[in-house]
Structures are given as C-alpha cells and as structure tokens.
Short mmCIF file of C-alpha atoms and ligand atoms in Angstrom, two decimals:
data_model
loop_
_atom_site.label_atom_id
_atom_site.label_comp_id
_atom_site.label_asym_id
_atom_site.label_seq_id
_atom_site.Cartn_x
_atom_site.Cartn_y
_atom_site.Cartn_z
CA UNK E 17 -16.08 -70.14 -36.70
CA UNK E 18 -15.74 -68.59 -40.22
CA UNK E 19 -13.44 -65.31 -39.82
CA UNK E 20 -15.84 -63.21 -41.87
CA UNK E 21 -19.04 -64.07 -40.14
CA UNK E 22 -20.17 -60.83 -39.67
CA UNK E 23 -19.64 -59.16 -43.17
CA UNK E 24 -21.94 -56.01 -44.04
CA UNK E 25 -23.04 -55.70 -40.37
CA UNK E 26 -22.01 -52.64 -38.24
CA UNK E 27 -21.81 -53.11 -34.54
CA UNK E 28 -21.31 -50.89 -31.58
CA UNK E 29 -19.80 -51.76 -28.30
CA UNK E 30 -19.61 -49.83 -25.80
CA UNK E 31 -17.17 -49.46 -23.03
CA UNK E 32 -14.91 -51.04 -25.28
CA UNK E 33 -11.56 -49.18 -24.59
CA UNK E 34 -10.93 -51.61 -21.50
CA UNK E 35 -11.57 -55.45 -19.85
CA UNK E 36 -14.52 -56.98 -21.13
CA UNK E 37 -15.95 -54.59 -23.54
CA UNK E 38 -12.32 -54.67 -25.43
CA UNK E 39 -12.46 -58.80 -25.62
CA UNK E 40 -15.80 -58.16 -27.59
CA UNK E 41 -14.89 -55.75 -29.84
CA UNK E 42 -12.10 -57.59 -30.76
CA UNK E 43 -13.82 -61.27 -31.65
CA UNK E 44 -16.43 -58.73 -33.89
CA UNK E 45 -13.35 -57.35 -35.76
CA UNK E 46 -12.12 -60.43 -36.25
CA UNK E 47 -15.74 -62.21 -37.57
CA UNK E 48 -15.32 -58.49 -40.18
CA UNK E 49 -17.76 -56.47 -38.73
CA UNK E 50 -17.51 -53.04 -39.00
CA UNK E 51 -16.94 -51.51 -35.36
CA UNK E 52 -17.71 -48.46 -33.38
CA UNK E 53 -15.31 -48.40 -30.80
CA UNK E 54 -16.55 -46.29 -27.77
CA UNK E 55 -15.01 -45.58 -24.19
CA UNK E 56 -14.20 -42.34 -21.86
CA UNK E 57 -10.92 -41.73 -23.20
CA UNK E 58 -9.82 -39.65 -25.74
CA UNK E 59 -8.93 -41.01 -29.20
CA UNK E 60 -5.71 -39.82 -28.77
CA UNK E 61 -5.46 -41.76 -25.81
CA UNK E 62 -7.08 -45.07 -28.04
CA UNK E 63 -4.81 -44.72 -30.65
CA UNK E 64 -2.50 -48.15 -30.30
CA UNK E 65 -5.97 -49.72 -29.41
CA UNK E 66 -7.72 -49.03 -32.63
CA UNK E 67 -4.76 -49.56 -34.42
CA UNK E 68 -4.39 -52.91 -33.00
CA UNK E 69 -8.16 -53.86 -33.88
CA UNK E 70 -7.92 -52.46 -37.85
CA UNK E 71 -5.29 -54.60 -38.12
CA UNK E 72 -8.06 -57.64 -38.15
CA UNK E 73 -10.61 -58.40 -40.13
CA UNK E 74 -13.16 -55.46 -39.40
CA UNK E 75 -13.46 -52.91 -42.87
CA UNK E 76 -13.22 -50.07 -40.72
CA UNK E 77 -12.99 -49.12 -36.88
CA UNK E 78 -14.04 -45.36 -35.31
CA UNK E 79 -13.81 -44.23 -31.98
CA UNK E 80 -16.50 -42.36 -30.45
CA UNK E 81 -16.38 -39.96 -26.33
CA UNK E 82 -19.01 -40.20 -24.72
CA UNK E 83 -19.69 -39.85 -21.51
CA UNK E 84 -22.98 -42.49 -21.14
CA UNK E 85 -23.94 -41.20 -18.13
CA UNK E 86 -26.74 -38.73 -19.46
CA UNK E 87 -29.11 -39.00 -22.02
CA UNK E 88 -26.89 -36.16 -24.04
CA UNK E 89 -23.93 -38.41 -23.94
CA UNK E 90 -26.36 -41.61 -24.93
CA UNK E 91 -27.77 -39.63 -27.53
CA UNK E 92 -24.27 -38.29 -29.40
CA UNK E 93 -23.12 -41.97 -28.98
CA UNK E 94 -25.91 -42.93 -31.42
CA UNK E 95 -25.78 -40.10 -33.67
CA UNK E 96 -22.19 -40.21 -34.30
CA UNK E 97 -22.20 -44.16 -34.96
CA UNK E 98 -25.22 -44.30 -37.01
CA UNK E 99 -23.29 -41.44 -39.49
CA UNK E 100 -19.40 -42.96 -39.26
CA UNK E 101 -20.66 -46.79 -39.78
CA UNK E 102 -22.77 -45.73 -43.27
CA UNK E 103 -26.16 -44.55 -42.05
CA UNK E 104 -27.27 -48.27 -40.08
CA UNK E 105 -25.90 -49.75 -36.74
CA UNK E 106 -27.09 -53.38 -36.79
CA UNK E 107 -25.91 -54.59 -33.74
CA UNK E 108 -25.63 -52.70 -30.14
CA UNK E 109 -23.64 -54.11 -27.36
CA UNK E 110 -24.61 -52.97 -24.58
CA UNK E 111 -21.51 -53.83 -22.13
CA UNK E 112 -20.09 -50.58 -20.17
CA UNK E 113 -20.96 -50.52 -16.63
CA UNK E 114 -19.56 -49.51 -13.33
CA UNK E 115 -19.15 -51.09 -10.12
CA UNK E 116 -18.97 -49.40 -6.31
CA UNK E 117 -18.91 -51.89 -3.33
CA UNK E 118 -20.70 -50.61 -0.01
CA UNK E 119 -23.00 -51.78 2.27
CA UNK E 120 -26.69 -50.46 2.17
CA UNK E 121 -27.05 -48.59 4.74
CA UNK E 122 -24.01 -46.90 4.10
CA UNK E 123 -24.17 -46.80 0.21
CA UNK E 124 -24.17 -42.88 -1.12
CA UNK E 125 -26.90 -41.94 -2.49
CA UNK E 126 -24.90 -40.28 -5.55
CA UNK E 127 -23.72 -43.48 -6.07
CA UNK E 128 -26.58 -45.65 -6.13
CA UNK E 129 -27.81 -43.03 -9.05
CA UNK E 130 -24.09 -43.10 -11.08
CA UNK E 131 -24.25 -47.20 -11.55
CA UNK E 132 -27.80 -46.77 -12.39
CA UNK E 133 -27.23 -44.45 -15.27
CA UNK E 134 -24.86 -46.32 -16.66
CA UNK E 135 -25.62 -49.86 -16.14
CA UNK E 136 -29.38 -49.77 -16.67
CA UNK E 137 -30.63 -46.11 -17.72
CA UNK E 138 -27.71 -45.96 -20.76
CA UNK E 139 -28.80 -49.58 -21.69
CA UNK E 140 -32.33 -48.31 -21.88
CA UNK E 141 -31.49 -45.17 -23.82
CA UNK E 142 -29.05 -46.48 -26.17
CA UNK E 143 -31.63 -50.13 -27.03
CA UNK E 144 -34.83 -47.07 -27.84
CA UNK E 145 -32.44 -44.72 -29.94
CA UNK E 146 -31.79 -47.97 -32.30
CA UNK E 147 -34.67 -50.61 -32.38
CA UNK E 148 -36.95 -47.95 -35.01
CA UNK E 149 -33.57 -48.72 -37.79
CA UNK E 150 -33.29 -52.27 -36.91
CA UNK E 151 -36.93 -53.14 -37.18
CA UNK E 152 -37.74 -50.91 -40.33
CA UNK E 153 -34.19 -52.59 -42.00
CA UNK E 154 -36.40 -56.39 -40.66
CA UNK E 155 -32.82 -56.96 -38.88
CA UNK E 156 -31.50 -56.38 -35.73
CA UNK E 157 -29.22 -57.93 -32.51
CA UNK E 158 -29.09 -55.99 -28.96
CA UNK E 159 -26.86 -58.15 -26.75
CA UNK E 160 -26.82 -56.91 -23.01
CA UNK E 161 -24.01 -57.51 -20.71
CA UNK E 162 -25.20 -58.53 -17.19
CA UNK E 163 -24.16 -60.11 -14.64
CA UNK E 164 -23.96 -63.68 -12.51
CA UNK E 165 -25.44 -60.84 -10.69
CA UNK E 166 -28.73 -60.03 -12.83
CA UNK E 167 -29.86 -63.87 -11.31
CA UNK E 168 -27.84 -63.90 -7.36
CA UNK E 169 -27.65 -60.97 -4.90
CA UNK E 170 -23.93 -59.92 -3.21
CA UNK E 171 -23.25 -57.96 0.08
CA UNK E 172 -22.20 -54.46 -0.57
CA UNK E 173 -23.73 -54.99 -3.80
CA UNK E 174 -27.13 -53.41 -3.90
CA UNK E 175 -26.29 -51.06 -6.38
CA UNK E 176 -24.86 -53.23 -9.57
CA UNK E 177 -27.32 -56.41 -8.26
CA UNK E 178 -30.50 -53.99 -8.48
CA UNK E 179 -28.66 -52.43 -12.49
CA UNK E 180 -28.03 -56.19 -13.31
CA UNK E 181 -31.52 -58.07 -12.24
CA UNK E 182 -32.78 -54.40 -14.45
CA UNK E 183 -30.87 -55.38 -17.27
CA UNK E 184 -32.15 -58.95 -17.64
CA UNK E 185 -35.64 -57.77 -17.52
CA UNK E 186 -35.34 -55.01 -19.48
CA UNK E 187 -34.37 -57.51 -22.00
CA UNK E 188 -36.68 -60.02 -21.60
CA UNK E 189 -39.30 -57.93 -22.35
CA UNK E 190 -37.68 -56.46 -25.25
CA UNK E 191 -37.48 -59.55 -26.42
CA UNK E 192 -41.35 -59.96 -26.52
CA UNK E 193 -42.10 -56.72 -28.23
CA UNK E 194 -39.45 -57.39 -30.68
CA UNK E 195 -40.75 -61.16 -31.61
CA UNK E 196 -41.15 -61.88 -35.29
CA UNK E 197 -39.20 -58.96 -36.66
CA UNK E 198 -36.11 -59.86 -37.09
CA UNK E 199 -33.84 -58.43 -34.34
CA UNK E 200 -33.13 -60.08 -30.80
CA UNK E 201 -32.27 -59.08 -27.22
CA UNK E 202 -30.23 -61.37 -25.12
CA UNK E 203 -28.06 -60.95 -22.02
CA UNK E 204 -24.99 -62.51 -21.54
CA UNK E 205 -24.30 -62.90 -17.02
CA UNK E 206 -20.76 -63.10 -16.98
CA UNK E 207 -19.00 -64.49 -14.01
CA UNK E 208 -16.29 -62.69 -12.74
CA UNK E 209 -13.30 -61.49 -15.21
CA UNK E 210 -10.29 -60.45 -14.82
CA UNK E 211 -10.93 -56.38 -15.53
CA UNK E 212 -10.27 -52.85 -13.89
CA UNK E 213 -13.60 -53.29 -12.17
CA UNK E 214 -12.97 -56.75 -10.59
CA UNK E 215 -9.27 -55.83 -10.02
CA UNK E 216 -10.54 -53.20 -7.43
CA UNK E 217 -12.56 -55.29 -5.58
CA UNK E 218 -9.27 -57.97 -5.36
CA UNK E 219 -7.23 -55.15 -4.21
CA UNK E 220 -9.49 -53.67 -1.50
CA UNK E 221 -9.59 -57.29 0.27
CA UNK E 222 -6.17 -57.75 -0.05
CA UNK E 223 -6.10 -54.82 1.71
CA UNK E 224 -8.69 -55.37 4.47
CA UNK E 225 -7.29 -58.75 5.50
CA UNK E 226 -3.72 -57.97 4.78
CA UNK E 227 -3.06 -60.63 2.11
CA UNK E 228 -1.10 -60.76 -0.73
CA UNK E 229 -3.42 -60.11 -4.18
CA UNK E 230 -2.89 -63.58 -5.40
CA UNK E 231 -4.28 -64.67 -2.20
CA UNK E 232 -6.88 -61.63 -2.63
CA UNK E 233 -7.90 -63.29 -6.31
CA UNK E 234 -7.94 -66.98 -4.70
CA UNK E 235 -10.06 -66.52 -2.27
CA UNK E 236 -12.23 -63.42 -4.01
CA UNK E 237 -12.62 -66.44 -6.91
CA UNK E 238 -13.11 -69.12 -4.37
CA UNK E 239 -16.04 -67.51 -2.63
CA UNK E 240 -18.39 -67.44 -6.17
CA UNK E 241 -16.70 -69.73 -8.65
CA UNK E 242 -15.85 -73.12 -8.48
CA UNK E 243 -12.39 -72.84 -9.52
CA UNK E 244 -10.29 -70.43 -9.25
CA UNK E 245 -10.55 -69.51 -12.54
CA UNK E 246 -11.20 -65.99 -14.37
CA UNK E 247 -13.61 -66.14 -17.58
CA UNK E 248 -12.25 -65.27 -20.71
CA UNK E 249 -12.78 -61.81 -22.12
CA UNK E 250 -12.59 -63.25 -25.15
CA UNK E 251 -14.92 -66.08 -24.78
CA UNK E 252 -17.42 -63.59 -24.39
CA UNK E 253 -17.04 -61.98 -27.15
CA UNK E 254 -16.97 -64.87 -29.12
CA UNK E 255 -20.54 -65.99 -27.37
CA UNK E 256 -21.47 -62.27 -28.27
CA UNK E 257 -20.68 -62.74 -32.20
CA UNK E 258 -22.43 -65.91 -32.10
CA UNK E 259 -25.46 -64.45 -30.76
CA UNK E 260 -25.29 -61.47 -33.49
CA UNK E 261 -24.77 -64.31 -36.37
CA UNK E 262 -27.73 -65.65 -38.01
CA UNK E 263 -27.10 -68.95 -36.34
CA UNK E 264 -28.07 -66.92 -33.31
CA UNK E 265 -31.19 -65.67 -34.53
CA UNK E 266 -33.73 -67.45 -32.98
CA UNK E 267 -31.77 -66.69 -29.45
CA UNK E 268 -34.13 -64.60 -27.96
CA UNK E 269 -35.11 -63.25 -24.22
CA UNK E 270 -32.14 -65.44 -22.94
CA UNK E 271 -30.25 -64.64 -19.75
CA UNK E 272 -27.03 -66.60 -20.91
CA UNK E 273 -24.75 -67.21 -18.01
CA UNK E 274 -20.49 -68.36 -18.62
CA UNK E 275 -20.24 -67.67 -15.13
CA UNK E 276 -17.35 -71.10 -14.43
CA UNK E 277 -20.65 -72.89 -12.96
CA UNK E 278 -21.14 -69.83 -10.39
CA UNK E 279 -25.27 -69.86 -10.93
CA UNK E 280 -25.27 -74.24 -10.96
CA UNK E 281 -24.97 -73.52 -6.90
P1 NAD V 313 -14.01 -51.99 -17.06
O1 NAD V 313 -14.36 -50.85 -16.08
O2 NAD V 313 -12.98 -52.79 -17.50
O3 NAD V 313 -14.45 -51.19 -18.35
C1 NAD V 313 -15.46 -50.85 -18.27
C2 NAD V 313 -15.81 -49.92 -19.54
O4 NAD V 313 -17.10 -48.53 -19.68
C3 NAD V 313 -14.83 -49.09 -20.11
O5 NAD V 313 -14.47 -48.40 -21.29
C4 NAD V 313 -14.81 -47.28 -19.42
O6 NAD V 313 -14.53 -46.61 -20.48
C5 NAD V 313 -17.10 -47.56 -19.92
N1 NAD V 313 -17.08 -46.69 -18.83
C6 NAD V 313 -17.49 -46.70 -17.68
N2 NAD V 313 -18.63 -45.10 -17.17
C7 NAD V 313 -18.76 -45.06 -18.46
C8 NAD V 313 -19.45 -43.72 -18.79
N3 NAD V 313 -19.94 -43.44 -17.89
N4 NAD V 313 -19.68 -43.45 -20.06
C9 NAD V 313 -19.02 -44.19 -21.07
N5 NAD V 313 -18.27 -45.57 -21.21
C10 NAD V 313 -18.11 -46.00 -19.76
O7 NAD V 313 -15.37 -53.76 -16.35
P2 NAD V 313 -14.99 -54.22 -17.44
O8 NAD V 313 -15.04 -55.15 -16.14
O9 NAD V 313 -14.74 -55.15 -18.14
O10 NAD V 313 -16.97 -54.69 -17.17
C11 NAD V 313 -17.95 -54.19 -18.75
C12 NAD V 313 -18.91 -54.75 -18.18
O11 NAD V 313 -18.80 -56.42 -18.00
C13 NAD V 313 -19.91 -54.62 -17.26
O12 NAD V 313 -21.21 -53.73 -17.86
C14 NAD V 313 -19.85 -54.88 -16.06
O13 NAD V 313 -21.06 -54.97 -15.12
C15 NAD V 313 -20.08 -56.46 -16.62
N6 NAD V 313 -19.51 -57.52 -15.72
C16 NAD V 313 -18.11 -57.27 -15.66
C17 NAD V 313 -17.21 -58.69 -14.77
C18 NAD V 313 -16.43 -58.63 -14.31
O14 NAD V 313 -16.31 -59.99 -13.58
N7 NAD V 313 -15.32 -57.90 -14.60
C19 NAD V 313 -18.25 -59.59 -14.34
C20 NAD V 313 -20.18 -59.77 -14.79
C21 NAD V 313 -20.60 -58.38 -15.75
#
C-alpha cells in the first residue's frame, strides 16, 4: 500500500488511545492522513502515544478528549475535530466501544444503557453530524467497527450483540441513503483482538476455571476462532485505510469480516 495513500484526507478515529483504535490510527498516520486521535484520557497522559504517531507520515496529529456517552460529548468531539483539522472531516472511523458481560436476567439496566450509548448511539450521532459536510464536498467515508457479534450471538453478551447488530443495520441504511454521493458506509466485523476489552474477559475465565491466563486465552479463542490466533489491530487498520482509499470507493453497505474464520461456522 502506498505510504501516502490518504494524503490530503482528514480522519477521526474514535477511541484511538488503545487497542484496535490505536492500530487503526497508526495505519492512517502511515497512509499520510491528517489525524484526530480521541479518547477519555487527558492530553498529557497520551503525549508519548501522540509523539509516536507524529513520527509516521501524517502532516498533523491532534487529540481531543471527549466522553461520547452523551450527545454533548459527541458534539464537542465533532466541532473540535473539524476546527483542528482544517474545517473538514473526510473520514470517520466509529471505533470506540465497551463490553459488559452478564446473563440477561442479571444484566444491570444502567450497563445496558451505557453499552448502547457508546457502541450504537454515539456512532449514529457522529455520523449524523459529519454526513452533511461529506455530502457538500461529494466525498466521504464512514467506517464502523462492528464485530463478529454484528452477525452472531454469544451468552452473557445481549447488550453488546444488540449494539453491534445495530451498528451494522445503521451502516447498511446509511449506505443506501448515500449511494451515488461519493460517500460510503461500511462495517468491519473483527473477531477477537488482544486488547484490554478482551483481556478482561480472559482474566475472568481464568479466575472462574482456576486455570492460567495462557490456558484461558486458548480456551477463549478456540471457542470461536478455528485457530487460537488473535486478529491484529494493524490488519484492521489496513482494512480501514483500504475502505477509505479511492480503490475502496465501490464498497458500500458491506459487512466485512476479519475474524480468523469465526463466522464461517
Ligand atoms: P479498548 O478497550 O482497548 O479501547 C476502547 C477505546 O474506546 C479506548 O480508546 C477508550 O478510551 C474509548 N472509549 C471507551 N468508552 C468511551 C467513552 N465513553 N467515550 C469516549 N471514548 C471511549 O477496546 P478495543 O478492544 O480496542 O475495542 C475497540 C472497538 O472494537 C470496540 O467498538 C469493540 O467493540 C470492537 N471490537 C473489539 C474486539 C476485540 O476482540 N477486542 C472484537 C470485535 C470488535
């Protein structure tokens, strides 16, 4: 892939201080895009991470702290991004997300609300805010990070599955609305990646079964993946860069799996 594939394009990657989002932000910086990194941390906490991203090919890397569980947080994120990145946003990657696991009958309602607000309502509000500018300029990319759980269920994950199925449905509807405008909307559906979101679940499994973390990791992966192999955040990032490039312009409304074969089962 060309080092400056996205030269002249600006991108916001939500939840890019950690895990998959950081892998995606890294690939956008390497592709030469102007980049907005986003998370919950204060800017001083993420200074080393920003310095690393600035060492790649991006002409500018900025940071916004915003809690996107509220509409005000989403508005703040969009307005700061647009003003810091030169009054336009070409690419939105809806990545930030949370997990909470419990059986449905035990699932706390406030946890359900938080999962839905961050995983589903925020991608809607952010897409809604950036689409008019994309339509005006006749070019734009929405890349949503769904999950294999956009297509499959799992025990203890009713809220997460509902939110990720919702993101895919939203993306497909937007894709039809934006057909022929130069804007596309697609959903990448990862299998398990080795991030804090998943490692918390592995730790819980190790504790419940009284086994080592390594054994729990293998058990966790082999329950879904045909091989005990994690999806790499940098590969998900390269996928998002491709969708955001000119070559990706005819992919619209797709659910794109990168899940080591999970959903072929
Ligand atoms: P992570 O916990 O490593 O990172 C989550 C990011 O979201 C962090 O940057 C965090 O600051 C941000 N975030 C969380 N709550 C926020 C809030 N209220 N406001 C603003 N930012 C907030 O998680 P991850 O595993 O990298 O997950 C990233 C995305 O990928 C999520 O949407 C997740 O559902 C999805 N996903 C993850 C996996 C996996 O195996 N890790 C698999 C499929 C899909």
